[in-house]
mmCIF file of C-alpha atoms in Angstrom:
data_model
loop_
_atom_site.group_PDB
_atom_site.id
_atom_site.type_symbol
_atom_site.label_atom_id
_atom_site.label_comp_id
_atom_site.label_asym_id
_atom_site.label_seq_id
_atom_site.Cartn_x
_atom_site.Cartn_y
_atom_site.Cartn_z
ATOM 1 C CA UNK S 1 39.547 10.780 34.201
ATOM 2 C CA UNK S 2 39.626 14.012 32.162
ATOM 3 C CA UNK S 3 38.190 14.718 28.765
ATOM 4 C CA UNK S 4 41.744 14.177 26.964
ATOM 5 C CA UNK S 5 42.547 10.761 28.411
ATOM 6 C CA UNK S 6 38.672 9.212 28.305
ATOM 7 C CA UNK S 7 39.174 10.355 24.248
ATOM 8 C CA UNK S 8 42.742 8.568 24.416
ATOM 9 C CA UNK S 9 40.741 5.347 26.034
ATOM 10 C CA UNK S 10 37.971 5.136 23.342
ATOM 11 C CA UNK S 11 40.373 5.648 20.451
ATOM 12 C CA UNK S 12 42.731 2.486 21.946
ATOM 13 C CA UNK S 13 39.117 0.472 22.220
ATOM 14 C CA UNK S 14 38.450 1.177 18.701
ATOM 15 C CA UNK S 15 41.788 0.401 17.648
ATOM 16 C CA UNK S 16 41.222 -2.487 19.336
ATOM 17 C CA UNK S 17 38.734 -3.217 17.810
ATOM 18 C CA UNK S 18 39.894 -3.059 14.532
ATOM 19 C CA UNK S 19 42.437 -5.166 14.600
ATOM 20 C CA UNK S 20 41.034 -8.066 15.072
ATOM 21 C CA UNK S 21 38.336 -7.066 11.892
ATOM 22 C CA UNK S 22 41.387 -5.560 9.894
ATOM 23 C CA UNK S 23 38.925 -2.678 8.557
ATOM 24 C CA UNK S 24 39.021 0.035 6.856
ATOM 25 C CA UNK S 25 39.673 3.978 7.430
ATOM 26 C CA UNK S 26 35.476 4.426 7.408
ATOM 27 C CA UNK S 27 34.841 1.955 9.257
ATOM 28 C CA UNK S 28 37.134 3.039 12.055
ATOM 29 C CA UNK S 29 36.248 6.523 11.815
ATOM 30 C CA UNK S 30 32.505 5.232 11.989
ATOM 31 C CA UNK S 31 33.359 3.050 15.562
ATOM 32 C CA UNK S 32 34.395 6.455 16.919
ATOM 33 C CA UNK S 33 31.384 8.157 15.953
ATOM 34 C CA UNK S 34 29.612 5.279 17.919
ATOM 35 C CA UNK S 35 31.723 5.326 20.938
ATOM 36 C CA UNK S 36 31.505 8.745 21.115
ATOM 37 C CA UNK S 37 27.509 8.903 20.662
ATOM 38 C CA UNK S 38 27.278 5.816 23.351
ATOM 39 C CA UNK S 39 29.407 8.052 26.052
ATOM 40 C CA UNK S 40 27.339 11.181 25.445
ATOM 41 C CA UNK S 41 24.032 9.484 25.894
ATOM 42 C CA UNK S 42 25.310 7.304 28.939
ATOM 43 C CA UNK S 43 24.119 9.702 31.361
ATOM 44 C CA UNK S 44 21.068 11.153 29.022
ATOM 45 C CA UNK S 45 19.850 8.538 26.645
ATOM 46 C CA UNK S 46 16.958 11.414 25.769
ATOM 47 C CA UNK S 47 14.431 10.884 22.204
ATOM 48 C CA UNK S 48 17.317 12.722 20.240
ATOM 49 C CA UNK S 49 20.267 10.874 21.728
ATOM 50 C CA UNK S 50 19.087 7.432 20.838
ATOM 51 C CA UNK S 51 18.130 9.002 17.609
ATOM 52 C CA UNK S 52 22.276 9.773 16.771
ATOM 53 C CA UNK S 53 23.141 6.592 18.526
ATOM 54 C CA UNK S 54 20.546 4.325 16.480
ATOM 55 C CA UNK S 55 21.884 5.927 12.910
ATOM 56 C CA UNK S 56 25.618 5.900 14.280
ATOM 57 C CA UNK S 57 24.794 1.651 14.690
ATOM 58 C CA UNK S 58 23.037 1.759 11.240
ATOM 59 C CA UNK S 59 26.096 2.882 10.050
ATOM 60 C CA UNK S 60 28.200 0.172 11.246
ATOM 61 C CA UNK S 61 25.289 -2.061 10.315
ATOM 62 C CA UNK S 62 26.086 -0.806 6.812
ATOM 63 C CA UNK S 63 29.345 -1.120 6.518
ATOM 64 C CA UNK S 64 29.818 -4.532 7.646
ATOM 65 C CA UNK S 65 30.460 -4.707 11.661
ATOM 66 C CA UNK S 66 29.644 -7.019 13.260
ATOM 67 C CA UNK S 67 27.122 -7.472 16.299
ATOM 68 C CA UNK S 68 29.305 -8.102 19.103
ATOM 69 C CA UNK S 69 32.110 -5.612 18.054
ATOM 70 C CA UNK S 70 29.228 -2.826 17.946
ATOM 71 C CA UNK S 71 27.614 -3.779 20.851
ATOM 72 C CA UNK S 72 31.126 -3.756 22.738
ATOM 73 C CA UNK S 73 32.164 -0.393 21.934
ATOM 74 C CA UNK S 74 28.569 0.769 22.790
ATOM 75 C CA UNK S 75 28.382 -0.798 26.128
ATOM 76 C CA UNK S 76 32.379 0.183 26.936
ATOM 77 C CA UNK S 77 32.278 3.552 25.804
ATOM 78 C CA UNK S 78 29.596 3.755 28.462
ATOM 79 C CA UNK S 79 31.106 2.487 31.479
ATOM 80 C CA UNK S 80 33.962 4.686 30.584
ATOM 81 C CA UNK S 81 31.454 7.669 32.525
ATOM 82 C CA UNK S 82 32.156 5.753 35.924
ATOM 83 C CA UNK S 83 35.970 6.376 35.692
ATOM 84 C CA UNK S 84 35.164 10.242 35.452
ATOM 85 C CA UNK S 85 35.515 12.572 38.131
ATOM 86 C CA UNK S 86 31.683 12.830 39.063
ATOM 87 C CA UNK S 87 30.552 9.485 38.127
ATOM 88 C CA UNK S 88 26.676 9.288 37.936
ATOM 89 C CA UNK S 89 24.690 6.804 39.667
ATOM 90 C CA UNK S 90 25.199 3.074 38.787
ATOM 91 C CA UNK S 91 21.206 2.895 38.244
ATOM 92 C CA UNK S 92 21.380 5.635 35.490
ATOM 93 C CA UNK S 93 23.933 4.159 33.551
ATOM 94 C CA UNK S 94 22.487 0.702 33.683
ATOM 95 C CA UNK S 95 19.484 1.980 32.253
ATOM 96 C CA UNK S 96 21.284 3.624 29.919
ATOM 97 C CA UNK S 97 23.615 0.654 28.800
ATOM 98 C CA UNK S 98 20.065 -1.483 28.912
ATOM 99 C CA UNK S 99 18.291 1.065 26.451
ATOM 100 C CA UNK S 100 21.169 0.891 24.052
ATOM 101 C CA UNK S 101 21.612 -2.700 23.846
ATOM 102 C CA UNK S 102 17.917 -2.258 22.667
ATOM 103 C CA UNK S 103 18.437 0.117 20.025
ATOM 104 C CA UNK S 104 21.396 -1.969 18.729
ATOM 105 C CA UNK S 105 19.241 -5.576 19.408
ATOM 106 C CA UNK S 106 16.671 -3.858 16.807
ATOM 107 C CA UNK S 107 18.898 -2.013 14.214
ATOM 108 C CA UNK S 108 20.480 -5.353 13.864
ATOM 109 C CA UNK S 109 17.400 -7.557 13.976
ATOM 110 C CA UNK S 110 15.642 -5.150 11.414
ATOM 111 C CA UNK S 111 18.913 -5.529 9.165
ATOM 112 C CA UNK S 112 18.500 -9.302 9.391
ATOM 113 C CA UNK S 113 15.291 -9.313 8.711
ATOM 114 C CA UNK S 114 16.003 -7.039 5.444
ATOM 115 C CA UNK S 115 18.509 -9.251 4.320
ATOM 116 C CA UNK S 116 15.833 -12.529 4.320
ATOM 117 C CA UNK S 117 13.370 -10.401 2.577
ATOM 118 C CA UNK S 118 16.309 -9.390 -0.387
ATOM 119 C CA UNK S 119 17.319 -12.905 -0.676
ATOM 120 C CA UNK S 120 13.665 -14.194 -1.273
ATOM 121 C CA UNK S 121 12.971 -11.254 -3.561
ATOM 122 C CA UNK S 122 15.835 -12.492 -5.604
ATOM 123 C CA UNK S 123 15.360 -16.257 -5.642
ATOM 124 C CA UNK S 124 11.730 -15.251 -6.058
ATOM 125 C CA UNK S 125 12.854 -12.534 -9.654
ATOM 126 C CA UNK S 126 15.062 -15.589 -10.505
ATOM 127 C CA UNK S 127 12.458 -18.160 -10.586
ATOM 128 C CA UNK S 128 9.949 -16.269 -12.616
ATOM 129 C CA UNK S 129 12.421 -15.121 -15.003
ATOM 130 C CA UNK S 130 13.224 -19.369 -15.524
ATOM 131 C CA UNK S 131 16.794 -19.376 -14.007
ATOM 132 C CA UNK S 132 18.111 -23.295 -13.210
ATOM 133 C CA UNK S 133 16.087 -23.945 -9.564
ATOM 134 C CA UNK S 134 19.189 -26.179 -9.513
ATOM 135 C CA UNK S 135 21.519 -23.515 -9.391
ATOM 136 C CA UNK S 136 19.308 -21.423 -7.463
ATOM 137 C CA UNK S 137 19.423 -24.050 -4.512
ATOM 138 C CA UNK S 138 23.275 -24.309 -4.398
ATOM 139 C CA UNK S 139 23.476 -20.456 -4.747
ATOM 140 C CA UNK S 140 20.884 -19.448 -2.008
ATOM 141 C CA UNK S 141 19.487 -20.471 1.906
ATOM 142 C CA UNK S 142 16.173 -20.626 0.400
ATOM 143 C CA UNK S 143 15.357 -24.076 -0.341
ATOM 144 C CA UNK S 144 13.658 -24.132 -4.096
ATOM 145 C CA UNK S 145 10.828 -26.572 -4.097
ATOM 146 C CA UNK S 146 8.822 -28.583 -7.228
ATOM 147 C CA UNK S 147 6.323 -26.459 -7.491
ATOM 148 C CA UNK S 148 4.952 -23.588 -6.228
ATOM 149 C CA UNK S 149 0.782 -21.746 -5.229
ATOM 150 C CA UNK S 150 1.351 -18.533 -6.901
ATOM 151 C CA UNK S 151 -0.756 -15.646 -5.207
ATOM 152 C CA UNK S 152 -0.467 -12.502 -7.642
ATOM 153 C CA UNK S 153 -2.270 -9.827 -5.231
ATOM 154 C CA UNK S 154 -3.237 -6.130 -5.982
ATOM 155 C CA UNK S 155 -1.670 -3.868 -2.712
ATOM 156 C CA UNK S 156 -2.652 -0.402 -2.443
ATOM 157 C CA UNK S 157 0.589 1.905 -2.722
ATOM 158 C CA UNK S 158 3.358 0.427 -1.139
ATOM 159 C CA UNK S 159 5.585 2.251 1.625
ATOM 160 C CA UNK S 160 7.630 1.292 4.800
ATOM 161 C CA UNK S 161 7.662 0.477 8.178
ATOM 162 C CA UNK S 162 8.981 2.257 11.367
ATOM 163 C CA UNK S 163 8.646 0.628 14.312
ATOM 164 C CA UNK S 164 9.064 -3.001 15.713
ATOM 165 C CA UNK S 165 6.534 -5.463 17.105
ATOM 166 C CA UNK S 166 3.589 -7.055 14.796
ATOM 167 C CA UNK S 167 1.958 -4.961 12.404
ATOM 168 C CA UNK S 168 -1.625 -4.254 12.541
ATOM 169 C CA UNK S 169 -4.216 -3.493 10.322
ATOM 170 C CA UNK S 170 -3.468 0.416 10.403
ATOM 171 C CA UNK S 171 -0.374 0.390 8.272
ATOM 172 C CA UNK S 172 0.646 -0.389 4.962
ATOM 173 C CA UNK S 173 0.151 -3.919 3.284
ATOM 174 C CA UNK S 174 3.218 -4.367 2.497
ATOM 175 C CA UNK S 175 5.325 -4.634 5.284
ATOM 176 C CA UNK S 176 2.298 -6.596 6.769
ATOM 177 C CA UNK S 177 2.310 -9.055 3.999
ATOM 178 C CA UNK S 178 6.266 -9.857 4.387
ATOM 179 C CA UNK S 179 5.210 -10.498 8.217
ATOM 180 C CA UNK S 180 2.183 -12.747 7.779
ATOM 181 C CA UNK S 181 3.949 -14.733 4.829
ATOM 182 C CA UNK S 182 6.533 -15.887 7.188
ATOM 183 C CA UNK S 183 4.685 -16.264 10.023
ATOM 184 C CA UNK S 184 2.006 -18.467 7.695
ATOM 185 C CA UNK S 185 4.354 -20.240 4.709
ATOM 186 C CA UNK S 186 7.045 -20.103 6.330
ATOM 187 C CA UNK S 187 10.774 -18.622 5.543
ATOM 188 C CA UNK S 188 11.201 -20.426 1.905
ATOM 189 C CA UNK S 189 8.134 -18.755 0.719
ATOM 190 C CA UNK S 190 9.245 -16.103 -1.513
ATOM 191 C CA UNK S 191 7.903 -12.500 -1.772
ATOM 192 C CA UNK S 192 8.409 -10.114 -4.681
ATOM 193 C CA UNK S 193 6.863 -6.810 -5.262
ATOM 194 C CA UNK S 194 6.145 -4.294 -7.511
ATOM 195 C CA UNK S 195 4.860 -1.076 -7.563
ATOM 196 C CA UNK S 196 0.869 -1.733 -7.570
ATOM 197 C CA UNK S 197 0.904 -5.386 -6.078
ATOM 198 C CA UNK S 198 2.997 -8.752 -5.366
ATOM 199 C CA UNK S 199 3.760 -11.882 -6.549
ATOM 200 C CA UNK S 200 4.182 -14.728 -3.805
ATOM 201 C CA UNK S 201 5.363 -18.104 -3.720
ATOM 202 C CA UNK S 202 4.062 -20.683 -1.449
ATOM 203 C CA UNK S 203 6.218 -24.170 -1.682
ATOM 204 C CA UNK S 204 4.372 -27.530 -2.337
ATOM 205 C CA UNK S 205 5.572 -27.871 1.352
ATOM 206 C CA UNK S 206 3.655 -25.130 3.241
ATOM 207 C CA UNK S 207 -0.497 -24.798 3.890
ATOM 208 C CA UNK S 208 -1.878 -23.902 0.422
ATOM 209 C CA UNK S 209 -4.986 -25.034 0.159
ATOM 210 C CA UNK S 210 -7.457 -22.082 -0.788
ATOM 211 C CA UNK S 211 -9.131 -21.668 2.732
ATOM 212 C CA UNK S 212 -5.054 -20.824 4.068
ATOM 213 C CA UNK S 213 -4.825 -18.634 1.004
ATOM 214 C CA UNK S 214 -7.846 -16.413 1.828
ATOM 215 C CA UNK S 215 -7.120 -16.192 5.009
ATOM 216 C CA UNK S 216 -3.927 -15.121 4.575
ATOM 217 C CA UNK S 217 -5.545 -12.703 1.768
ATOM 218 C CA UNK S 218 -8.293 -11.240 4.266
ATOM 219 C CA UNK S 219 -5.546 -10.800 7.226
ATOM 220 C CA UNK S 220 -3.990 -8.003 4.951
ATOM 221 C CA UNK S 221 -7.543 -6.008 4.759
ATOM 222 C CA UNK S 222 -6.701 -2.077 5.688
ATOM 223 C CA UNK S 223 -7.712 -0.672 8.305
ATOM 224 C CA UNK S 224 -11.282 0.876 6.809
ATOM 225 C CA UNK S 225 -11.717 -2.693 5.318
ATOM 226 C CA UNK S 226 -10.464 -2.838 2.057
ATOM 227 C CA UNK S 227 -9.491 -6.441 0.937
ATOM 228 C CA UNK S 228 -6.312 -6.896 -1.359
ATOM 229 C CA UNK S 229 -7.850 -8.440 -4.509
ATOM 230 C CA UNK S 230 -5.839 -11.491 -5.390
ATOM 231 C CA UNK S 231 -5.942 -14.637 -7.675
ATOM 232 C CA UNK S 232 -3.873 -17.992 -7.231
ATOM 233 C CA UNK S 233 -2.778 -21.112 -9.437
ATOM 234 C CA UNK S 234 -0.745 -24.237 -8.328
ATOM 235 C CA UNK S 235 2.499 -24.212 -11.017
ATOM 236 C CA UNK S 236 5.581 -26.850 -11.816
ATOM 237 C CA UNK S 237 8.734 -24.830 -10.565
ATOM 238 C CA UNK S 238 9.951 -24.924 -14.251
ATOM 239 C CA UNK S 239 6.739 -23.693 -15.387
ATOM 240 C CA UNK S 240 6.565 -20.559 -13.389
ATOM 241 C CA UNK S 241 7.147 -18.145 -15.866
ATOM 242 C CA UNK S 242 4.532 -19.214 -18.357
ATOM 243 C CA UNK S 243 2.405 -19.656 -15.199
ATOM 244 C CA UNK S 244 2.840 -16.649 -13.448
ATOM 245 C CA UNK S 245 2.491 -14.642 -16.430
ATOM 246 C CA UNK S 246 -1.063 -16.057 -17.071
ATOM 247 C CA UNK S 247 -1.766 -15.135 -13.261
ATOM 248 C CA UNK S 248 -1.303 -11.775 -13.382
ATOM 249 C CA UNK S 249 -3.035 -10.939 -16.659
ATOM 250 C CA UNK S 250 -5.913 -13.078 -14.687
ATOM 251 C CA UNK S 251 -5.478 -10.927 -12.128
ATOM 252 C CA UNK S 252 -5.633 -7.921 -14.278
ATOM 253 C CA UNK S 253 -8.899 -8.779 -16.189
ATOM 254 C CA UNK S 254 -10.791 -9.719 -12.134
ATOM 255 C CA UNK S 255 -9.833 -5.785 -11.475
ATOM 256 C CA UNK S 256 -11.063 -4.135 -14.983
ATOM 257 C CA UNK S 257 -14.118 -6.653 -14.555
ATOM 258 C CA UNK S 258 -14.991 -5.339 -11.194
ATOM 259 C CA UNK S 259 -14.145 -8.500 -9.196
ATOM 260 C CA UNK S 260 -12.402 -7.275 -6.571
ATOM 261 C CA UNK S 261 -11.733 -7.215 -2.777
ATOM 262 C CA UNK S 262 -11.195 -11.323 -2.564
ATOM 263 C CA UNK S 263 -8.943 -13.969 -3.639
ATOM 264 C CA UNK S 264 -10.237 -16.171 -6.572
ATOM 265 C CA UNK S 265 -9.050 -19.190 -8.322
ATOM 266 C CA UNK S 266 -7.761 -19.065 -11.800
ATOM 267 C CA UNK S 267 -10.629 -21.231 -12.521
ATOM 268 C CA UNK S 268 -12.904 -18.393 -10.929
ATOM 269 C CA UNK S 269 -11.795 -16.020 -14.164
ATOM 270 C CA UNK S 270 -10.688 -18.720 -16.969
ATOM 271 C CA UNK S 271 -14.077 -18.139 -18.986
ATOM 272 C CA UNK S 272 -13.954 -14.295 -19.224
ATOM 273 C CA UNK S 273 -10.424 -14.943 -19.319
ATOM 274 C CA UNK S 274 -10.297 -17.053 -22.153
ATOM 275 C CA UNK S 275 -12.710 -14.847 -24.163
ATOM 276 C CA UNK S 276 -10.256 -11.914 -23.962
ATOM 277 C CA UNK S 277 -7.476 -14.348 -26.146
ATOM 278 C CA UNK S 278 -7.540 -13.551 -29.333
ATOM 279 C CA UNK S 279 -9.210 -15.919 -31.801
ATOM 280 C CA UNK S 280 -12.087 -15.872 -33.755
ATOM 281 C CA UNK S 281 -14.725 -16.666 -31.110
ATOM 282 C CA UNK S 282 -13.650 -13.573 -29.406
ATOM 283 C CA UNK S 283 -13.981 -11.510 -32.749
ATOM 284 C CA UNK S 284 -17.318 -13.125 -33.447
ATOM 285 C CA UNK S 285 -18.522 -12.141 -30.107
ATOM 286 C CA UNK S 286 -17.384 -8.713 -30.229
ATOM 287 C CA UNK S 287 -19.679 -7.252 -32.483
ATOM 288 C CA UNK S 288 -22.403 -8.528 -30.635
ATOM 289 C CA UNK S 289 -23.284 -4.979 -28.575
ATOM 290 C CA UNK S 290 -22.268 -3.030 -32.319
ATOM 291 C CA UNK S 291 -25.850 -2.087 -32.821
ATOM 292 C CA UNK S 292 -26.186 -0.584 -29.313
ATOM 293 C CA UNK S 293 -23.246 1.663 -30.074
ATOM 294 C CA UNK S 294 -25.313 4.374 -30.344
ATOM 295 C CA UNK S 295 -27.148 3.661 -27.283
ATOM 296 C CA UNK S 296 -25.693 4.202 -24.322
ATOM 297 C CA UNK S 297 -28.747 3.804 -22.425
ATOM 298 C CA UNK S 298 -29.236 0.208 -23.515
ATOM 299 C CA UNK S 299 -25.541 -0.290 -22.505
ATOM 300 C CA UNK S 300 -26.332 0.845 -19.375
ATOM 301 C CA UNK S 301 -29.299 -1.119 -18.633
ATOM 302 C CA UNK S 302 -27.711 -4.445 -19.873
ATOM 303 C CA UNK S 303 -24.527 -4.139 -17.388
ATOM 304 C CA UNK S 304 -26.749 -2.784 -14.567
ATOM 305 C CA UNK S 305 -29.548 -6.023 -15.237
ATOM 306 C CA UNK S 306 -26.720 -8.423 -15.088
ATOM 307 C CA UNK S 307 -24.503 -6.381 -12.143
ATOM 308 C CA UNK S 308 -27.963 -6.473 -10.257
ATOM 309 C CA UNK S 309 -28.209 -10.514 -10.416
ATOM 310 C CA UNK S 310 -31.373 -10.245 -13.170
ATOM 311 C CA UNK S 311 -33.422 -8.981 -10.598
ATOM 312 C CA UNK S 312 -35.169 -6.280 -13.167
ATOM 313 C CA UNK S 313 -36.539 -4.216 -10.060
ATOM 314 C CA UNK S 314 -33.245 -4.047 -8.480
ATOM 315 C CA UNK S 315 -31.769 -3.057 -11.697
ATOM 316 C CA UNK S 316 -34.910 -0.190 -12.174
ATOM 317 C CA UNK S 317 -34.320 1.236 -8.553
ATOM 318 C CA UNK S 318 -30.409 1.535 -9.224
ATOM 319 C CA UNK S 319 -31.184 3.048 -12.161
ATOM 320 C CA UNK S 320 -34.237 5.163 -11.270
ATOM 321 C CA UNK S 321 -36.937 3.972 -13.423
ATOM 322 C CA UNK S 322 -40.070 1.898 -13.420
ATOM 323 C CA UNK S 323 -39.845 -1.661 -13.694
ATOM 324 C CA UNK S 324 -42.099 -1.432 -17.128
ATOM 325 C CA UNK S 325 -38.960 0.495 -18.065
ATOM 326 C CA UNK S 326 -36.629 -2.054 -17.560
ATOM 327 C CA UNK S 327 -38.454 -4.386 -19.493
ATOM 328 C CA UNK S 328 -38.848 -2.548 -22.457
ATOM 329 C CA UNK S 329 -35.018 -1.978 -22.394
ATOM 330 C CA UNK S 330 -34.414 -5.769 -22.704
ATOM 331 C CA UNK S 331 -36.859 -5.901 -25.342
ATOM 332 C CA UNK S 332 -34.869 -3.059 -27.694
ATOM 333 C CA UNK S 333 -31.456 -4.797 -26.728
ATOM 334 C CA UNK S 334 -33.804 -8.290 -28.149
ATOM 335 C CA UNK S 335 -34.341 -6.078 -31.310
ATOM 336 C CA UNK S 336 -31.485 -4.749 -31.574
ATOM 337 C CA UNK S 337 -28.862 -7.585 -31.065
ATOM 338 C CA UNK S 338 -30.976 -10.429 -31.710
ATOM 339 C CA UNK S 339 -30.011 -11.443 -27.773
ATOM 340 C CA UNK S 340 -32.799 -12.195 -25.155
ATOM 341 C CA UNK S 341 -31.197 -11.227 -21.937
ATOM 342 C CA UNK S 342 -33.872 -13.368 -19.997
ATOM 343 C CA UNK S 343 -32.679 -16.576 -21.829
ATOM 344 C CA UNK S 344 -30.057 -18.320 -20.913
ATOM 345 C CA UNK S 345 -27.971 -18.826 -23.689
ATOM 346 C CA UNK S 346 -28.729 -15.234 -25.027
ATOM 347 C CA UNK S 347 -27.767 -13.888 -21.519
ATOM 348 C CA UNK S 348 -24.036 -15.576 -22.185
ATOM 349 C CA UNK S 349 -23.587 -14.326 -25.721
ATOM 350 C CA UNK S 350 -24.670 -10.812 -24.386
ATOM 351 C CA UNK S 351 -22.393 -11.364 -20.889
ATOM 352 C CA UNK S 352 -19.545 -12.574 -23.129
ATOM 353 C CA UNK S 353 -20.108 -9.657 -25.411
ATOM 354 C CA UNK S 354 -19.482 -7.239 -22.329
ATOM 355 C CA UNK S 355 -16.507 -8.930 -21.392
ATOM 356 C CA UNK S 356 -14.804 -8.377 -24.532
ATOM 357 C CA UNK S 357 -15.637 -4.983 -24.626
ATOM 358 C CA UNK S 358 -14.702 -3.541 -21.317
ATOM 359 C CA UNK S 359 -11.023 -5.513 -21.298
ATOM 360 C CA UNK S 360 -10.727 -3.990 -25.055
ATOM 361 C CA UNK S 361 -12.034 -0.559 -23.388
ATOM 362 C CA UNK S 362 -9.540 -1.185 -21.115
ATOM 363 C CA UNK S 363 -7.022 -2.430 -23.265
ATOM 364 C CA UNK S 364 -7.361 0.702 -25.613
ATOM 365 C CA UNK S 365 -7.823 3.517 -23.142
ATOM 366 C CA UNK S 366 -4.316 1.900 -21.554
ATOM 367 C CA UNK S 367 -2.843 3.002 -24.873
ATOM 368 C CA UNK S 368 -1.586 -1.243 -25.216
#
C-alpha cells in the first residue's frame, strides 16, 4: 500500500467516523491529526512520538470525542503499517498499539477525573454561597447531604500534577489532597480551593470524627515535614455559609497566633477567637499592654514567658539573660499594667491582652 492510498484509507476511517458522531469541521480535522500521529509512531512510539500522540488525544478529549471512537482510529491507523510494502514485525506494532492504548487509557482517565473534581468544586462554591441543596441535588451527581465537617486548611502554593499513580509526599498538596479526600470521604465529599488553602466538605455520611480528620490532615505533610495547618466545625447544610465563614476567620487568627502545623477544633480557638469580636470586653482589654508601649523589652519578655510555658528559665535562656532578669521583667510589667503574670487570673487578662493586639497588628498591617 503506497503513501497516497494508506492517506485515502485513514481519511475514509475518519469519515467514518464522523458520521456516526455528526461532528464538526475541527473535530474531523483533529481525528486526522490523530490517525496520522498513531501511524507515524506505529513503528517508533519514541519519548517525542507519544508526546504528539498524547496532545493529538487531548485534543479530541477536548472537543468532545468519545473514548471508543479515539481509541479506534488510534489502534486502526496503526494496523494500517501491516498493509504497507515492508510491514514491520507483528511484535513491534503490538507494542506499539499496547503503549498507545495507554496513553489514551490515561488522557481519558485524567479527563474524568478532572471533570469529578469541577463538579465538586461547583456544588462545593454553590453550597457556601447558600444556593437551594434541593436544587443542587436534582442539578448534580453529587449527592448533597444535611450537614456537613468543614475542614478550612492552609496549603502551601498550589500547582499541578504530571504523572499518574498515587501521589507521595514529594509533590504539591494539592493534587494530593483531591486524592486522599476521595480515597478517605469518599466521592460526595466536596473540595474547593483557593489560592493560599481549601475548604472541604465531609458529608454527615463519611468518617468525621476528629482522629479521621487529623489523619487525613497529617497524610498531606510535605515532604521536609511541614503539616497543613487546618481547623474544622460540624455545620447544618443550610448553615454553611454563616459557618464556613466563621471557620476560616478561625483559621486565620490559629495562623497570626502562631498555632500552626495541626488541625484544631473550633473549640480549640473560640476564646482568642471570641476576644478578637468587637465589643466592649475586647476594647477594655486592649489597653491593657498601653503602658508597655514604650517598652518593647517588656513586650518581649511577656510573649516569650508565656510562648515558653511560664517556665522563667526557659524564657531567660531564649532570651539570653539571667533568670533574676526575668523576674524583674514580670515585676515592671506588675507595675506597669497592674497584671501579675504569675497569677492566674492576671496571666489571662495579660494573655487576652496579647491576643487582641497581635490580630489588630495583624489586622492593621493587612491594611483591613
Amino acid at each position: 500500500m503506497g503513501v497516497h492510498e494508506v492517506n485515502h484509507t485513514i481519511t475514509r476511517m475518519v469519515d467514518s467516523a464522523m458520521s456516526a458522531h455528526s461532528a464538526s469541521d475541527e473535530v474531523r480535522e483533529q481525528l486526522l491529526t490523530l490517525a496520522s500521529r498513531s501511524f507515524a509512531s506505529a513503528t517508533d512510539l519514541d519519548s517525542d512520538a507519544a508526546a504528539q500522540l498524547e496532545r493529538a488525544v487531548a485534543g479530541c478529549v477536548r472537543l468532545g470525542v468519545s473514548l471508543d471512537t479515539t481509541l479506534s482510529i488510534v489502534i486502526g491507523a496503526m494496523e494500517l503499517v501491516i498493509s504497507i510494502e515492508t510491514p514491520p514485525t507483528a511484535d513491534s506494532v503490538l507494542r506499539a498499539v499496547r503503549a498507545a492504548t495507554e496513553i489514551v487509557a490515561r488522557v481519558y482517565k485524567q479527563a474524568r477525573s478532572n471533570e469529578r473534581v469541577d463538579e465538586g468544586r461547583a456544588v462545593a462554591a454553590a453550597l457556601l454561597r447558600g444556593d437551594s441543596a434541593k436544587i443542587l441535588g436534582h442539578c448534580s451527581h453529587i449527592g448533597v447531604a444535611d450537614s456537613y465537617t468543614i475542614l478550612a486548611m492552609r496549603l502551601p502554593p498550589l500547582r499541578g500534577r504530571h504523572r499518574e499513580g498515587p501521589p507521595t509526599a514529594t509533590e504539591p498538596v494539592a493534587p494530593r489532597m483531591h486524592f486522599e479526600v476521595r480515597r478517605r470521604f469518599g466521592p460526595s465529599a466536596l473540595t474547593l480551593l483557593a489560592d493560599n488553602g481549601a475548604t472541604i466538605l465531609i458529608p454527615d455520611t463519611a468518617p468525621n470524627d476528629y482522629a479521621a480528620l487529623a489523619a487525613f490532615n497529617d497524610c498531606l505533610a510535605t515532604a521536609d515535614g511541614t503539616v497543613p495547618t487546618a481547623l474544622t466545625m460540624h455545620a447544618l447544610t443550610t448553615d454553611l455559609p454563616a459557618v464556613a465563614e466563621q471557620v476560616h476567620a478561625a483559621l486565620d487568627l490559629a495562623t497570626r497566633l502562631g498555632m500552626t502545623g495541626r488541625l484544631y477544633r473550633f473549640s480549640d480557638i473560640a476564646v482568642e477567637y471570641q476576644l478578637t469580636r468587637p465589643g466592649p470586653g475586647r476594647d477594655a482589654l486592649s489597653t491593657v499592654l498601653d503602658p508597655l508601649e514604650e517598652h518593647p523589652d517588656l513586650l518581649a519578655t511577656l510573649r516569650c514567658y508565656i510562648d515558653s510555658g511560664l517556665d522563667r528559665r526557659r524564657t531567660a535562656r531564649r532570651l539570653h539573660l539571667h533568670p533574676n532578669s526575668v523576674d524583674y521583667r514580670l515585676k515592671r510589667i506588675l507595675r506597669l499594667t497592674g497584671y501579675d503574670s504569675t497569677d492566674p487570673t492576671g496571666l489571662w487578662n495579660l494573655r487576652s491582652a496579647l491576643v487582641i493586639r497581635d490580630h489588630h497588628t495583624e489586622y492593621t498591617a493587612l491594611g483591613a
